[in-house]
mmCIF file of C-alpha atoms in Angstrom:
data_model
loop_
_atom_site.group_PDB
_atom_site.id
_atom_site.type_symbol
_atom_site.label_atom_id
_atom_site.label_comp_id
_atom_site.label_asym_id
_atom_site.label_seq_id
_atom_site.Cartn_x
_atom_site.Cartn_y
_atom_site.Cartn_z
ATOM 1 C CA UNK A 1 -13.585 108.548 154.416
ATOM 2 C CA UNK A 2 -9.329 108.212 153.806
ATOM 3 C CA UNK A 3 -8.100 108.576 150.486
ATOM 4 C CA UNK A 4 -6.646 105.026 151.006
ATOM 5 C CA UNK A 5 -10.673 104.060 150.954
ATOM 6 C CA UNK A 6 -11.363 105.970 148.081
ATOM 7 C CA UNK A 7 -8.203 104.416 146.229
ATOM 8 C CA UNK A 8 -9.593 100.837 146.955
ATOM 9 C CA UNK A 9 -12.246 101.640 145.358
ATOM 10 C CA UNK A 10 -10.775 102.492 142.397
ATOM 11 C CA UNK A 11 -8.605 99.589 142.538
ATOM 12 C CA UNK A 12 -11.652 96.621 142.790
ATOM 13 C CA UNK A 13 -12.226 97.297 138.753
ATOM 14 C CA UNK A 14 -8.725 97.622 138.083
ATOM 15 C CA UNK A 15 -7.486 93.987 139.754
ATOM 16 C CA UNK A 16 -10.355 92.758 137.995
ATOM 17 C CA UNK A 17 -9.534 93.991 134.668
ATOM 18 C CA UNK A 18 -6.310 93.013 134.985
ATOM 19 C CA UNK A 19 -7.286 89.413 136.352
ATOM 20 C CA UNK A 20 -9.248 89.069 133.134
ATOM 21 C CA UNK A 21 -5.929 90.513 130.523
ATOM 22 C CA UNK A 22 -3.701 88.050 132.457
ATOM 23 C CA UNK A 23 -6.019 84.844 131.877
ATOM 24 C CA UNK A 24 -6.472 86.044 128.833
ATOM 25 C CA UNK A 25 -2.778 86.736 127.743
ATOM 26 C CA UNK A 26 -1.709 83.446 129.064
ATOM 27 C CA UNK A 27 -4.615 81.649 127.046
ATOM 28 C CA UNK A 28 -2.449 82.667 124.110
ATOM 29 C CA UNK A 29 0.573 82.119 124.866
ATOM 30 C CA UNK A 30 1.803 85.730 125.654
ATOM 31 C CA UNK A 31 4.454 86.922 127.747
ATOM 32 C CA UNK A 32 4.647 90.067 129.585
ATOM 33 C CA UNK A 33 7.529 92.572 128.261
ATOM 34 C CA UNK A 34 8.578 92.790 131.985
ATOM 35 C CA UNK A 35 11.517 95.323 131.063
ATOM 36 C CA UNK A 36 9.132 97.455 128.721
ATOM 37 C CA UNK A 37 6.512 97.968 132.092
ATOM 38 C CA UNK A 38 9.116 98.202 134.218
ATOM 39 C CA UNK A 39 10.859 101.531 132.371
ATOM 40 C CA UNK A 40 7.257 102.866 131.484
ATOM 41 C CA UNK A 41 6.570 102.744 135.328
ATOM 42 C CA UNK A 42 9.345 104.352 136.730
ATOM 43 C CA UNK A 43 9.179 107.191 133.904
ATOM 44 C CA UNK A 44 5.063 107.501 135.091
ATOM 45 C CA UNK A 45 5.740 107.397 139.141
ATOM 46 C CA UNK A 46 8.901 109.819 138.919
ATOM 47 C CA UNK A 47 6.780 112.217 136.882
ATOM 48 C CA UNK A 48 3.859 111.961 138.954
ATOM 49 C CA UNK A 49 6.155 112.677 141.901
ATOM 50 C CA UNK A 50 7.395 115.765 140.222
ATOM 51 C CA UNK A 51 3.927 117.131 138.970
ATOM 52 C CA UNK A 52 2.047 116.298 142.423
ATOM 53 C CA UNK A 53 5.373 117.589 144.772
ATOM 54 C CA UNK A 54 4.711 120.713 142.589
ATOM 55 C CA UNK A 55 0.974 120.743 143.024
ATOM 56 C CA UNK A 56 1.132 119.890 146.671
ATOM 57 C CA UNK A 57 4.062 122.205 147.674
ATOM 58 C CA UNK A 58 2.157 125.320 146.096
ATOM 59 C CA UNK A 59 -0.751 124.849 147.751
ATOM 60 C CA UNK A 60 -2.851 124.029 144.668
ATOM 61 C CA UNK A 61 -3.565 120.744 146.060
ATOM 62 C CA UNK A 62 -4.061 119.855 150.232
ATOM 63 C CA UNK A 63 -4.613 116.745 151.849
ATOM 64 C CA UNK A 64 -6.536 116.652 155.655
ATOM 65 C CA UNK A 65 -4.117 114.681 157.837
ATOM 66 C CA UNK A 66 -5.901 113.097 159.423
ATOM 67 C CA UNK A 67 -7.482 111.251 156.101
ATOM 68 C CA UNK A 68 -4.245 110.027 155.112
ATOM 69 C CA UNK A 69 -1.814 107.434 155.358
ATOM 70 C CA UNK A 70 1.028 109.469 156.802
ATOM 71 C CA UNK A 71 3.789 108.438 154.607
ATOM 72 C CA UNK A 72 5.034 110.925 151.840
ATOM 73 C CA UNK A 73 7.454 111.028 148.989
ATOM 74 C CA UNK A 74 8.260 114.489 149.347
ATOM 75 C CA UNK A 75 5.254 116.556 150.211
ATOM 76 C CA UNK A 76 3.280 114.398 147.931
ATOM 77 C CA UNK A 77 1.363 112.245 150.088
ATOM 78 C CA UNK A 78 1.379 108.196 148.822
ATOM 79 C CA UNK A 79 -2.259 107.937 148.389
ATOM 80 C CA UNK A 80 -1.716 110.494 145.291
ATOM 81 C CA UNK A 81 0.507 107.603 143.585
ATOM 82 C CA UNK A 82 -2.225 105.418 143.417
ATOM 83 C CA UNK A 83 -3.954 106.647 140.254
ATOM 84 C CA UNK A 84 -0.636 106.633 138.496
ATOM 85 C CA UNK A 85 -0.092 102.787 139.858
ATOM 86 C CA UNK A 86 -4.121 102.084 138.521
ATOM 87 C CA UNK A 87 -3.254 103.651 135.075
ATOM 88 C CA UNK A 88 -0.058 101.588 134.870
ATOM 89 C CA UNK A 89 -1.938 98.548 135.412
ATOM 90 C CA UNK A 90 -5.599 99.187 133.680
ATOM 91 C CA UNK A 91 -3.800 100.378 130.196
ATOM 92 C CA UNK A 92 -1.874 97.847 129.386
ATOM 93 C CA UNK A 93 -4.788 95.349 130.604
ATOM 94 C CA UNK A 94 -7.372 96.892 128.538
ATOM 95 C CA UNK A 95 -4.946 97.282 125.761
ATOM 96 C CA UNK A 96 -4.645 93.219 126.226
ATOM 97 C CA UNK A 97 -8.706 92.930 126.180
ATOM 98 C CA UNK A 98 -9.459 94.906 123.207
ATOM 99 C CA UNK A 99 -6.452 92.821 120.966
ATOM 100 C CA UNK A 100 -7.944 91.187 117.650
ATOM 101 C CA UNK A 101 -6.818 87.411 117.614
ATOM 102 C CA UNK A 102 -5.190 86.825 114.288
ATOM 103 C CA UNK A 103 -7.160 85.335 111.875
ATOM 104 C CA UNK A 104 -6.544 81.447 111.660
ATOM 105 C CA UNK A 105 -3.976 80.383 108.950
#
């Protein structure tokens, strides 16, 4: 099994979590904070790429060749970003599903 397989199925709950925070959200009337997701997710990805180039490059953490994708971002290989991508999406969505609606009036 590839870690790419292993990642999709990590991602199945995840798009569906955050299919049900976006009907949601719009139901109401919300917008998303674009900038706000946008700074939190390039502050998440460029410290995962430091922690797992770290892990990776010591030799704490391999990867078998031939179960992965190929493409790095330094010795980090991109199947490692994908929990940091599924956290980015899932928080905010569940944060979305478990918000009280205001009480009427």
């Amino acid at each position: 099994m590839t870690y790419a397989l292993v990642n999709t199925v990590f991602f199945v709950p995840v798009v569906l979590v955050a299919a049900a925070a976006v009907h949601r959200a719009r139901r109401r009337g919300a917008r998303p904070h674009v900038p706000v997701l946008l700074a939190a997710g390039a502050v998440m990805m460029l410290l995962t790429a430091v922690f797992d180039n770290v892990l990776v490059g010591a030799g704490l953490v391999g990867y078998d060749p031939a179960r992965i994708l190929g493409w790095r971002i330094g010795v980090a290989p991109v199947e490692d970003f994908a929990y940091t991508v599924a956290a980015l999406v899932l928080l905010p969505s569940v944060w979305e599903l478990l918000r009280r609606e205001p009480p009427p009036g």
